[in-house]
Amino acid sequence: MPIKSRIRTIPDWPKKGIMFRDITTLLKDPEGLKICVEDFIKRYKNKKFDLVVGIDSRGFILGGVLAYALGKGFVPVRKKGKLPAETESQEYQLEYGTDTVEIHKDAIKKGQRVIVIDDLLATGGTSLAAIKLVKKLGGKVIEAGFIVDLPDLGGGKKLKKEGINYYAQVAFEGE
Amino acid sequence: MPIKSRIRTIPDWPKKGIMFRDITTLLKDPEGLKICVEDFIKRYKNKKFDLVVGIDSRGFILGGVLAYALGKGFVPVRKKGKLPAETESQEYQLEYGTDTVEIHKDAIKKGQRVIVIDDLLATGGTSLAAIKLVKKLGGKVIEAGFIVDLPDLGGGKKLKKEGINYYAQVAFEGE
């Protein structure tokens, strides 16, 4: 599997019991980056949409490429306090406590069609918060695209339950 | 000026007296993103290099595109504590206190040639720290590329003094 075999697994990071899937080994390899980007291009080149929304910060890498390659605009969803103009905010649950993501209020026009990109789908908390931000601005999320899905953590089910299409290039399940 | 006119200035952000140059308005416009990326492609397509290093986190957007478009690998330099494998660290001065950036120790092989990309050159602290990380791993920085230069803040002079070539698409000076 040309994508999966290039992803490095770091056991017990950031804490004991977590198998961290590290995409930096995929992206530093020119062939790995190319395969990964072209898989997204193939999937989205015939879809009708206006913007790619990338999630802070690994979602910026692939999100930016996809927007450029398909002639769309790129919009960042960022952690709280990072965007300088007027923002819309969305809180989401973490294991302990909450976190907040933001988007510029003028980043998406009503009715614009959006692909949301991040590197990894785990519990789906951040992705769903980003999707809610797009919807708050009147945008329509066509699909959320990821490099890696961790189905054991239930993010995909959560997105489906909210009526959101999602796509992941590879999955690590029961590993 | 097709790039400059698409960059939004936010006065007094993140604090009074700062004129913040916001590239999100440039990147959300498909034509703006295209012009910006193609300017970097034109500059670097005939240069001999192996990797694009993007600086956390706005440097990931253009850095990822450039790496893909020119068939190179992409390597992130990140804020402290974000990279899962063994890292090299570099501290740098802030106005008050210090900050640290990191790179994976195995991200660059000795002798590899690198373009460092970030969105904005201000005092040059982060860029120079990123460049030092590349050098610590035995990489050679061919050039540091930015969308925006703020010459009044002296980053360009600092890079030149260290013998680093740099390039910026636009400059805001005395504005």
mmCIF file of C-alpha atoms in Angstrom:
data_model
loop_
_atom_site.group_PDB
_atom_site.id
_atom_site.type_symbol
_atom_site.label_atom_id
_atom_site.label_comp_id
_atom_site.label_asym_id
_atom_site.label_seq_id
_atom_site.Cartn_x
_atom_site.Cartn_y
_atom_site.Cartn_z
ATOM 1 C CA MET A 1 0.000 0.000 0.000
ATOM 2 C CA PRO A 2 1.946 3.012 -1.233
ATOM 3 C CA ILE A 3 0.410 5.483 1.244
ATOM 4 C CA LYS A 4 0.032 3.303 4.340
ATOM 5 C CA SER A 5 3.526 1.829 4.181
ATOM 6 C CA ARG A 6 4.984 5.357 4.192
ATOM 7 C CA ILE A 7 3.139 6.381 7.387
ATOM 8 C CA ARG A 8 5.206 5.855 10.531
ATOM 9 C CA THR A 9 3.618 4.615 13.743
ATOM 10 C CA ILE A 10 4.967 6.026 17.008
ATOM 11 C CA PRO A 11 3.770 3.979 19.999
ATOM 12 C CA ASP A 12 2.770 5.759 23.225
ATOM 13 C CA TRP A 13 2.731 9.292 21.780
ATOM 14 C CA PRO A 14 1.587 11.815 22.891
ATOM 15 C CA LYS A 15 0.770 9.492 25.800
ATOM 16 C CA LYS A 16 0.823 5.835 26.836
ATOM 17 C CA GLY A 17 -1.539 3.600 24.847
ATOM 18 C CA ILE A 18 -1.802 5.868 21.789
ATOM 19 C CA MET A 19 -0.402 4.595 18.485
ATOM 20 C CA PHE A 20 0.378 7.885 16.743
ATOM 21 C CA ARG A 21 0.178 7.780 12.930
ATOM 22 C CA ASP A 22 2.887 10.115 11.674
ATOM 23 C CA ILE A 23 2.384 11.400 8.122
ATOM 24 C CA THR A 24 5.689 13.336 8.008
ATOM 25 C CA THR A 25 7.445 10.243 6.605
ATOM 26 C CA LEU A 26 4.835 10.106 3.817
ATOM 27 C CA LEU A 27 5.147 13.780 2.904
ATOM 28 C CA LYS A 28 8.943 14.088 2.942
ATOM 29 C CA ASP A 29 9.092 11.405 0.237
ATOM 30 C CA PRO A 30 8.369 13.120 -3.126
ATOM 31 C CA GLU A 31 6.643 9.979 -4.418
ATOM 32 C CA GLY A 32 4.571 9.671 -1.220
ATOM 33 C CA LEU A 33 3.423 13.292 -1.398
ATOM 34 C CA LYS A 34 2.589 12.880 -5.098
ATOM 35 C CA ILE A 35 0.515 9.704 -4.591
ATOM 36 C CA CYS A 36 -1.366 11.253 -1.693
ATOM 37 C CA VAL A 37 -2.146 14.527 -3.514
ATOM 38 C CA GLU A 38 -3.115 12.785 -6.748
ATOM 39 C CA ASP A 39 -5.502 10.504 -4.921
ATOM 40 C CA PHE A 40 -7.351 13.584 -3.620
ATOM 41 C CA ILE A 41 -7.213 15.235 -7.065
ATOM 42 C CA LYS A 42 -8.710 12.138 -8.691
ATOM 43 C CA ARG A 43 -11.515 12.047 -6.136
ATOM 44 C CA TYR A 44 -12.413 15.742 -6.302
ATOM 45 C CA LYS A 45 -11.560 16.905 -9.834
ATOM 46 C CA ASN A 46 -15.067 16.215 -11.164
ATOM 47 C CA LYS A 47 -16.923 17.466 -8.102
ATOM 48 C CA LYS A 48 -18.521 20.897 -8.258
ATOM 49 C CA PHE A 49 -17.148 23.025 -5.428
ATOM 50 C CA ASP A 50 -15.642 26.442 -4.705
ATOM 51 C CA LEU A 51 -13.308 26.230 -1.721
ATOM 52 C CA VAL A 52 -11.042 23.888 0.205
ATOM 53 C CA VAL A 53 -11.154 24.405 3.963
ATOM 54 C CA GLY A 54 -7.979 23.118 5.670
ATOM 55 C CA ILE A 55 -7.867 22.403 9.388
ATOM 56 C CA ASP A 56 -5.020 23.846 11.528
ATOM 57 C CA SER A 57 -2.331 22.809 11.004
ATOM 58 C CA ARG A 58 -1.560 19.550 9.168
ATOM 59 C CA GLY A 59 -4.716 20.035 7.105
ATOM 60 C CA PHE A 60 -3.065 23.122 5.597
ATOM 61 C CA ILE A 61 -0.452 21.029 3.780
ATOM 62 C CA LEU A 62 -2.785 18.892 1.661
ATOM 63 C CA GLY A 63 -5.608 21.448 1.684
ATOM 64 C CA GLY A 64 -3.416 24.088 0.053
ATOM 65 C CA VAL A 65 -2.199 21.695 -2.627
ATOM 66 C CA LEU A 66 -5.689 20.501 -3.471
ATOM 67 C CA ALA A 67 -7.082 24.035 -3.730
ATOM 68 C CA TYR A 68 -4.283 25.088 -6.084
ATOM 69 C CA ALA A 69 -4.364 21.924 -8.175
ATOM 70 C CA LEU A 70 -8.109 22.197 -8.802
ATOM 71 C CA GLY A 71 -8.219 25.985 -9.231
ATOM 72 C CA LYS A 72 -10.170 26.669 -6.022
ATOM 73 C CA GLY A 73 -9.615 29.035 -3.099
ATOM 74 C CA PHE A 74 -8.138 27.946 0.248
ATOM 75 C CA VAL A 75 -9.640 28.857 3.629
ATOM 76 C CA PRO A 76 -8.045 27.984 6.998
ATOM 77 C CA VAL A 77 -9.954 26.892 10.095
ATOM 78 C CA ARG A 78 -7.684 27.818 12.995
ATOM 79 C CA LYS A 79 -7.270 27.378 16.717
ATOM 80 C CA LYS A 80 -8.797 30.159 18.794
ATOM 81 C CA GLY A 81 -7.098 33.554 18.640
ATOM 82 C CA LYS A 82 -5.057 32.991 15.483
ATOM 83 C CA LEU A 83 -7.254 34.711 12.888
ATOM 84 C CA PRO A 84 -7.015 38.516 12.759
ATOM 85 C CA ALA A 85 -10.412 39.585 11.341
ATOM 86 C CA GLU A 86 -13.951 38.974 12.598
ATOM 87 C CA THR A 87 -14.503 35.258 13.297
ATOM 88 C CA GLU A 88 -17.198 32.656 13.871
ATOM 89 C CA SER A 89 -16.291 30.198 16.679
ATOM 90 C CA GLN A 90 -17.167 26.608 17.458
ATOM 91 C CA GLU A 91 -16.343 24.799 20.683
ATOM 92 C CA TYR A 92 -15.834 21.024 20.765
ATOM 93 C CA GLN A 93 -15.186 18.354 23.368
ATOM 94 C CA LEU A 94 -11.762 16.976 24.160
ATOM 95 C CA GLU A 95 -11.105 13.988 26.387
ATOM 96 C CA TYR A 96 -10.719 16.477 29.255
ATOM 97 C CA GLY A 97 -12.274 19.893 28.719
ATOM 98 C CA THR A 98 -13.024 21.702 25.475
ATOM 99 C CA ASP A 99 -11.236 23.481 22.641
ATOM 100 C CA THR A 100 -12.358 26.061 20.091
ATOM 101 C CA VAL A 101 -11.784 26.529 16.365
ATOM 102 C CA GLU A 102 -12.500 29.648 14.347
ATOM 103 C CA ILE A 103 -13.067 30.800 10.774
ATOM 104 C CA HIS A 104 -13.158 34.280 9.293
ATOM 105 C CA LYS A 105 -16.779 35.394 8.906
ATOM 106 C CA ASP A 106 -16.102 36.603 5.366
ATOM 107 C CA ALA A 107 -14.211 33.459 4.317
ATOM 108 C CA ILE A 108 -17.214 31.710 2.796
ATOM 109 C CA LYS A 109 -20.155 33.210 0.937
ATOM 110 C CA LYS A 110 -23.632 31.777 1.391
ATOM 111 C CA GLY A 111 -24.162 28.833 -0.933
ATOM 112 C CA GLN A 112 -20.487 28.165 -1.619
ATOM 113 C CA ARG A 113 -19.580 24.495 -1.853
ATOM 114 C CA VAL A 114 -16.706 23.293 0.294
ATOM 115 C CA ILE A 115 -14.381 20.290 0.691
ATOM 116 C CA VAL A 116 -12.942 20.079 4.227
ATOM 117 C CA ILE A 117 -9.436 18.562 4.435
ATOM 118 C CA ASP A 118 -7.471 17.286 7.416
ATOM 119 C CA ASP A 119 -4.713 14.720 7.797
ATOM 120 C CA LEU A 120 -6.445 12.371 10.210
ATOM 121 C CA LEU A 121 -9.952 11.404 11.354
ATOM 122 C CA ALA A 122 -9.938 10.185 14.965
ATOM 123 C CA THR A 123 -12.915 11.018 17.222
ATOM 124 C CA GLY A 124 -14.141 13.546 14.648
ATOM 125 C CA GLY A 125 -14.387 16.403 17.157
ATOM 126 C CA THR A 126 -12.264 18.919 15.267
ATOM 127 C CA SER A 127 -13.622 17.933 11.849
ATOM 128 C CA LEU A 128 -17.212 18.267 12.988
ATOM 129 C CA ALA A 129 -16.483 21.652 14.561
ATOM 130 C CA ALA A 130 -14.911 22.818 11.277
ATOM 131 C CA ILE A 131 -17.941 21.555 9.353
ATOM 132 C CA LYS A 132 -20.276 23.419 11.711
ATOM 133 C CA LEU A 133 -18.300 26.610 11.067
ATOM 134 C CA VAL A 134 -18.741 26.201 7.308
ATOM 135 C CA LYS A 135 -22.478 25.680 7.812
ATOM 136 C CA LYS A 136 -22.789 28.700 10.141
ATOM 137 C CA LEU A 137 -21.493 30.841 7.262
ATOM 138 C CA GLY A 138 -24.022 29.327 4.868
ATOM 139 C CA GLY A 139 -21.549 27.071 3.082
ATOM 140 C CA LYS A 140 -22.352 23.531 1.975
ATOM 141 C CA VAL A 141 -19.895 20.758 2.887
ATOM 142 C CA ILE A 142 -19.656 18.373 -0.065
ATOM 143 C CA GLU A 143 -17.258 16.018 1.676
ATOM 144 C CA ALA A 144 -14.602 15.829 4.386
ATOM 145 C CA GLY A 145 -11.377 14.237 3.107
ATOM 146 C CA PHE A 146 -8.596 12.716 5.215
ATOM 147 C CA ILE A 147 -5.366 10.855 4.624
ATOM 148 C CA VAL A 148 -5.895 8.541 7.607
ATOM 149 C CA ASP A 149 -9.040 7.173 9.256
ATOM 150 C CA LEU A 150 -8.920 5.539 12.706
ATOM 151 C CA PRO A 151 -12.316 3.783 12.645
ATOM 152 C CA ASP A 152 -11.904 2.437 16.203
ATOM 153 C CA LEU A 153 -12.259 6.008 17.497
ATOM 154 C CA GLY A 154 -15.661 6.506 15.876
ATOM 155 C CA GLY A 155 -15.117 9.758 13.959
ATOM 156 C CA GLY A 156 -16.516 8.367 10.725
ATOM 157 C CA LYS A 157 -19.710 7.191 12.436
ATOM 158 C CA LYS A 158 -20.093 10.606 14.059
ATOM 159 C CA LEU A 159 -19.784 12.367 10.679
ATOM 160 C CA LYS A 160 -22.246 9.980 9.000
ATOM 161 C CA LYS A 161 -24.744 10.551 11.820
ATOM 162 C CA GLU A 162 -24.554 14.279 11.048
ATOM 163 C CA GLY A 163 -25.175 13.573 7.358
ATOM 164 C CA ILE A 164 -21.613 14.396 6.269
ATOM 165 C CA ASN A 165 -19.905 12.408 3.509
ATOM 166 C CA TYR A 166 -16.330 11.552 4.294
ATOM 167 C CA TYR A 167 -13.430 9.907 2.549
ATOM 168 C CA ALA A 168 -10.110 8.613 3.863
ATOM 169 C CA GLN A 169 -7.205 7.312 1.808
ATOM 170 C CA VAL A 170 -6.155 4.676 4.345
ATOM 171 C CA ALA A 171 -7.457 3.225 7.610
ATOM 172 C CA PHE A 172 -5.682 1.806 10.656
ATOM 173 C CA GLU A 173 -8.124 -0.491 12.413
ATOM 174 C CA GLY A 174 -7.487 -2.862 15.308
ATOM 175 C CA GLU A 175 -3.746 -2.274 14.991
ATOM 176 C CA MET B 1 -0.210 44.538 -7.848
ATOM 177 C CA PRO B 2 -2.136 41.280 -8.034
ATOM 178 C CA ILE B 3 -0.715 39.799 -4.815
ATOM 179 C CA LYS B 4 -0.409 42.905 -2.645
ATOM 180 C CA SER B 5 -3.879 44.204 -3.411
ATOM 181 C CA ARG B 6 -5.366 40.899 -2.241
ATOM 182 C CA ILE B 7 -3.623 41.037 1.172
ATOM 183 C CA ARG B 8 -5.784 42.602 3.874
ATOM 184 C CA THR B 9 -4.294 44.872 6.512
ATOM 185 C CA ILE B 10 -5.746 44.661 10.018
ATOM 186 C CA PRO B 11 -4.640 47.611 12.161
ATOM 187 C CA ASP B 12 -3.753 47.048 15.836
ATOM 188 C CA TRP B 13 -3.693 43.242 15.697
ATOM 189 C CA PRO B 14 -2.599 41.258 17.653
ATOM 190 C CA LYS B 15 -1.852 44.445 19.618
ATOM 191 C CA LYS B 16 -1.926 48.214 19.308
ATOM 192 C CA GLY B 17 0.498 49.661 16.764
ATOM 193 C CA ILE B 18 0.856 46.481 14.672
ATOM 194 C CA MET B 19 -0.429 46.545 11.090
ATOM 195 C CA PHE B 20 -1.174 42.849 10.546
ATOM 196 C CA ARG B 21 -0.856 41.653 6.940
ATOM 197 C CA ASP B 22 -3.529 38.995 6.477
ATOM 198 C CA ILE B 23 -2.931 36.579 3.593
ATOM 199 C CA THR B 24 -6.241 34.708 4.053
ATOM 200 C CA THR B 25 -7.930 37.121 1.620
ATOM 201 C CA LEU B 26 -5.244 36.313 -0.967
ATOM 202 C CA LEU B 27 -5.543 32.546 -0.572
ATOM 203 C CA LYS B 28 -9.338 32.250 -0.561
ATOM 204 C CA ASP B 29 -9.384 33.854 -4.012
ATOM 205 C CA PRO B 30 -8.576 31.097 -6.559
ATOM 206 C CA GLU B 31 -6.805 33.625 -8.800
ATOM 207 C CA GLY B 32 -4.822 35.006 -5.836
ATOM 208 C CA LEU B 33 -3.696 31.550 -4.735
ATOM 209 C CA LYS B 34 -2.736 30.682 -8.324
ATOM 210 C CA ILE B 35 -0.659 33.839 -8.873
ATOM 211 C CA CYS B 36 1.109 33.384 -5.556
ATOM 212 C CA VAL B 37 1.940 29.701 -6.118
ATOM 213 C CA GLU B 38 3.001 30.230 -9.731
ATOM 214 C CA ASP B 39 5.353 33.017 -8.722
ATOM 215 C CA PHE B 40 7.151 30.573 -6.398
ATOM 216 C CA ILE B 41 7.110 27.853 -9.067
ATOM 217 C CA LYS B 42 8.669 30.219 -11.612
ATOM 218 C CA ARG B 43 11.409 31.180 -9.154
ATOM 219 C CA TYR B 44 12.283 27.658 -8.015
ATOM 220 C CA LYS B 45 11.531 25.351 -10.972
ATOM 221 C CA ASN B 46 15.073 25.554 -12.352
ATOM 222 C CA LYS B 47 16.821 25.446 -8.983
ATOM 223 C CA LYS B 48 18.410 22.178 -7.910
ATOM 224 C CA PHE B 49 16.932 21.129 -4.573
ATOM 225 C CA ASP B 50 15.398 18.158 -2.753
ATOM 226 C CA LEU B 51 12.961 19.363 -0.106
ATOM 227 C CA VAL B 52 10.654 22.207 0.834
ATOM 228 C CA VAL B 53 10.653 23.015 4.544
ATOM 229 C CA GLY B 54 7.437 24.770 5.606
ATOM 230 C CA ILE B 55 7.224 26.724 8.858
ATOM 231 C CA ASP B 56 4.311 26.082 11.270
ATOM 232 C CA SER B 57 1.641 26.861 10.357
ATOM 233 C CA ARG B 58 0.943 29.299 7.489
ATOM 234 C CA GLY B 59 4.161 28.159 5.805
ATOM 235 C CA PHE B 60 2.537 24.734 5.402
ATOM 236 C CA ILE B 61 -0.006 26.072 2.887
ATOM 237 C CA LEU B 62 2.396 27.362 0.244
ATOM 238 C CA GLY B 63 5.205 24.984 1.215
ATOM 239 C CA GLY B 64 3.051 21.943 0.527
ATOM 240 C CA VAL B 65 1.921 23.268 -2.848
ATOM 241 C CA LEU B 66 5.455 24.116 -3.947
ATOM 242 C CA ALA B 67 6.822 20.705 -2.928
ATOM 243 C CA TYR B 68 4.093 18.891 -4.863
ATOM 244 C CA ALA B 69 4.249 21.152 -7.918
ATOM 245 C CA LEU B 70 8.018 20.705 -8.286
ATOM 246 C CA GLY B 71 8.116 16.997 -7.395
ATOM 247 C CA LYS B 72 9.957 17.454 -4.087
ATOM 248 C CA GLY B 73 9.290 16.243 -0.550
ATOM 249 C CA PHE B 74 7.732 18.396 2.176
ATOM 250 C CA VAL B 75 9.124 18.713 5.716
ATOM 251 C CA PRO B 76 7.436 20.667 8.520
ATOM 252 C CA VAL B 77 9.263 22.763 11.118
ATOM 253 C CA ARG B 78 6.898 22.869 14.083
ATOM 254 C CA LYS B 79 6.374 24.565 17.416
ATOM 255 C CA LYS B 80 7.822 22.651 20.366
ATOM 256 C CA GLY B 81 6.099 19.408 21.346
ATOM 257 C CA LYS B 82 4.166 18.847 18.110
ATOM 258 C CA LEU B 83 6.440 16.354 16.334
ATOM 259 C CA PRO B 84 6.189 12.735 17.512
ATOM 260 C CA ALA B 85 9.609 11.268 16.640
ATOM 261 C CA GLU B 86 13.112 12.300 17.729
ATOM 262 C CA THR B 87 13.677 16.017 17.112
ATOM 263 C CA GLU B 88 16.353 18.678 16.857
ATOM 264 C CA SER B 89 15.365 21.940 18.610
ATOM 265 C CA GLN B 90 16.227 25.583 18.150
ATOM 266 C CA GLU B 91 15.338 28.376 20.543
ATOM 267 C CA TYR B 92 14.841 31.931 19.296
ATOM 268 C CA GLN B 93 14.142 35.343 20.818
ATOM 269 C CA LEU B 94 10.697 36.885 20.979
ATOM 270 C CA GLU B 95 9.999 40.468 22.026
ATOM 271 C CA TYR B 96 9.532 39.116 25.538
ATOM 272 C CA GLY B 97 11.073 35.724 26.272
ATOM 273 C CA THR B 98 11.888 32.910 23.874
ATOM 274 C CA ASP B 99 10.184 30.274 21.751
ATOM 275 C CA THR B 100 11.364 26.966 20.288
ATOM 276 C CA VAL B 101 10.897 25.254 16.931
ATOM 277 C CA GLU B 102 11.665 21.637 16.129
ATOM 278 C CA ILE B 103 12.325 19.339 13.187
ATOM 279 C CA HIS B 104 12.447 15.548 12.994
ATOM 280 C CA LYS B 105 16.073 14.415 13.124
ATOM 281 C CA ASP B 106 15.508 12.060 10.183
ATOM 282 C CA ALA B 107 13.656 14.635 8.062
ATOM 283 C CA ILE B 108 16.708 15.787 6.131
ATOM 284 C CA LYS B 109 19.698 13.755 4.991
ATOM 285 C CA LYS B 110 23.175 15.258 5.044
ATOM 286 C CA GLY B 111 23.785 17.228 1.860
ATOM 287 C CA GLN B 112 20.123 17.623 0.864
ATOM 288 C CA ARG B 113 19.245 20.981 -0.632
ATOM 289 C CA VAL B 114 16.312 22.828 0.878
ATOM 290 C CA ILE B 115 13.996 25.768 0.161
ATOM 291 C CA VAL B 116 12.452 27.177 3.374
ATOM 292 C CA ILE B 117 8.953 28.654 2.939
ATOM 293 C CA ASP B 118 6.912 30.870 5.239
ATOM 294 C CA ASP B 119 4.168 33.390 4.642
ATOM 295 C CA LEU B 120 5.840 36.435 6.141
ATOM 296 C CA LEU B 121 9.305 37.752 7.004
ATOM 297 C CA ALA B 122 9.188 40.133 9.990
ATOM 298 C CA THR B 123 12.108 40.136 12.474
ATOM 299 C CA GLY B 124 13.369 36.888 10.954
ATOM 300 C CA GLY B 125 13.540 35.058 14.300
ATOM 301 C CA THR B 126 11.466 32.031 13.317
ATOM 302 C CA SER B 127 12.930 31.791 9.815
ATOM 303 C CA LEU B 128 16.478 31.894 11.109
ATOM 304 C CA ALA B 129 15.673 29.243 13.723
ATOM 305 C CA ALA B 130 14.188 27.020 10.977
ATOM 306 C CA ILE B 131 17.300 27.565 8.829
ATOM 307 C CA LYS B 132 19.555 26.634 11.765
ATOM 308 C CA LEU B 133 17.580 23.404 12.186
ATOM 309 C CA VAL B 134 18.136 22.506 8.527
ATOM 310 C CA LYS B 135 21.857 23.191 8.937
ATOM 311 C CA LYS B 136 22.081 21.149 12.166
ATOM 312 C CA LEU B 137 20.857 18.147 10.161
ATOM 313 C CA GLY B 138 23.473 18.759 7.457
ATOM 314 C CA GLY B 139 21.062 20.267 4.935
ATOM 315 C CA LYS B 140 21.907 23.220 2.716
ATOM 316 C CA VAL B 141 19.443 26.120 2.557
ATOM 317 C CA ILE B 142 19.310 27.346 -1.039
ATOM 318 C CA GLU B 143 16.867 30.143 -0.273
ATOM 319 C CA ALA B 144 14.136 31.227 2.120
ATOM 320 C CA GLY B 145 10.961 32.273 0.279
ATOM 321 C CA PHE B 146 8.122 34.412 1.652
ATOM 322 C CA ILE B 147 4.925 35.944 0.352
ATOM 323 C CA VAL B 148 5.374 39.137 2.384
ATOM 324 C CA ASP B 149 8.480 41.012 3.560
ATOM 325 C CA LEU B 150 8.269 43.711 6.239
ATOM 326 C CA PRO B 151 11.669 45.357 5.680
ATOM 327 C CA ASP B 152 11.154 47.840 8.542
ATOM 328 C CA LEU B 153 11.457 44.933 10.998
ATOM 329 C CA GLY B 154 14.900 43.936 9.753
ATOM 330 C CA GLY B 155 14.401 40.229 9.047
ATOM 331 C CA GLY B 156 15.895 40.447 5.574
ATOM 332 C CA LYS B 157 19.054 42.144 6.870
ATOM 333 C CA LYS B 158 19.363 39.492 9.566
ATOM 334 C CA LEU B 159 19.142 36.667 6.994
ATOM 335 C CA LYS B 160 21.667 38.350 4.677
ATOM 336 C CA LYS B 161 24.095 38.800 7.590
ATOM 337 C CA GLU B 162 23.888 35.032 8.146
ATOM 338 C CA GLY B 163 24.633 34.446 4.456
ATOM 339 C CA ILE B 164 21.099 33.263 3.610
ATOM 340 C CA ASN B 165 19.484 34.176 0.288
ATOM 341 C CA TYR B 166 15.897 35.237 0.621
ATOM 342 C CA TYR B 167 13.055 36.172 -1.670
ATOM 343 C CA ALA B 168 9.706 37.810 -0.979
ATOM 344 C CA GLN B 169 6.868 38.318 -3.440
ATOM 345 C CA VAL B 170 5.761 41.659 -1.994
ATOM 346 C CA ALA B 171 6.956 44.153 0.623
ATOM 347 C CA PHE B 172 5.110 46.502 2.936
ATOM 348 C CA GLU B 173 7.494 49.290 3.888
ATOM 349 C CA GLY B 174 6.795 52.524 5.772
ATOM 350 C CA GLU B 175 3.068 51.803 5.522
#
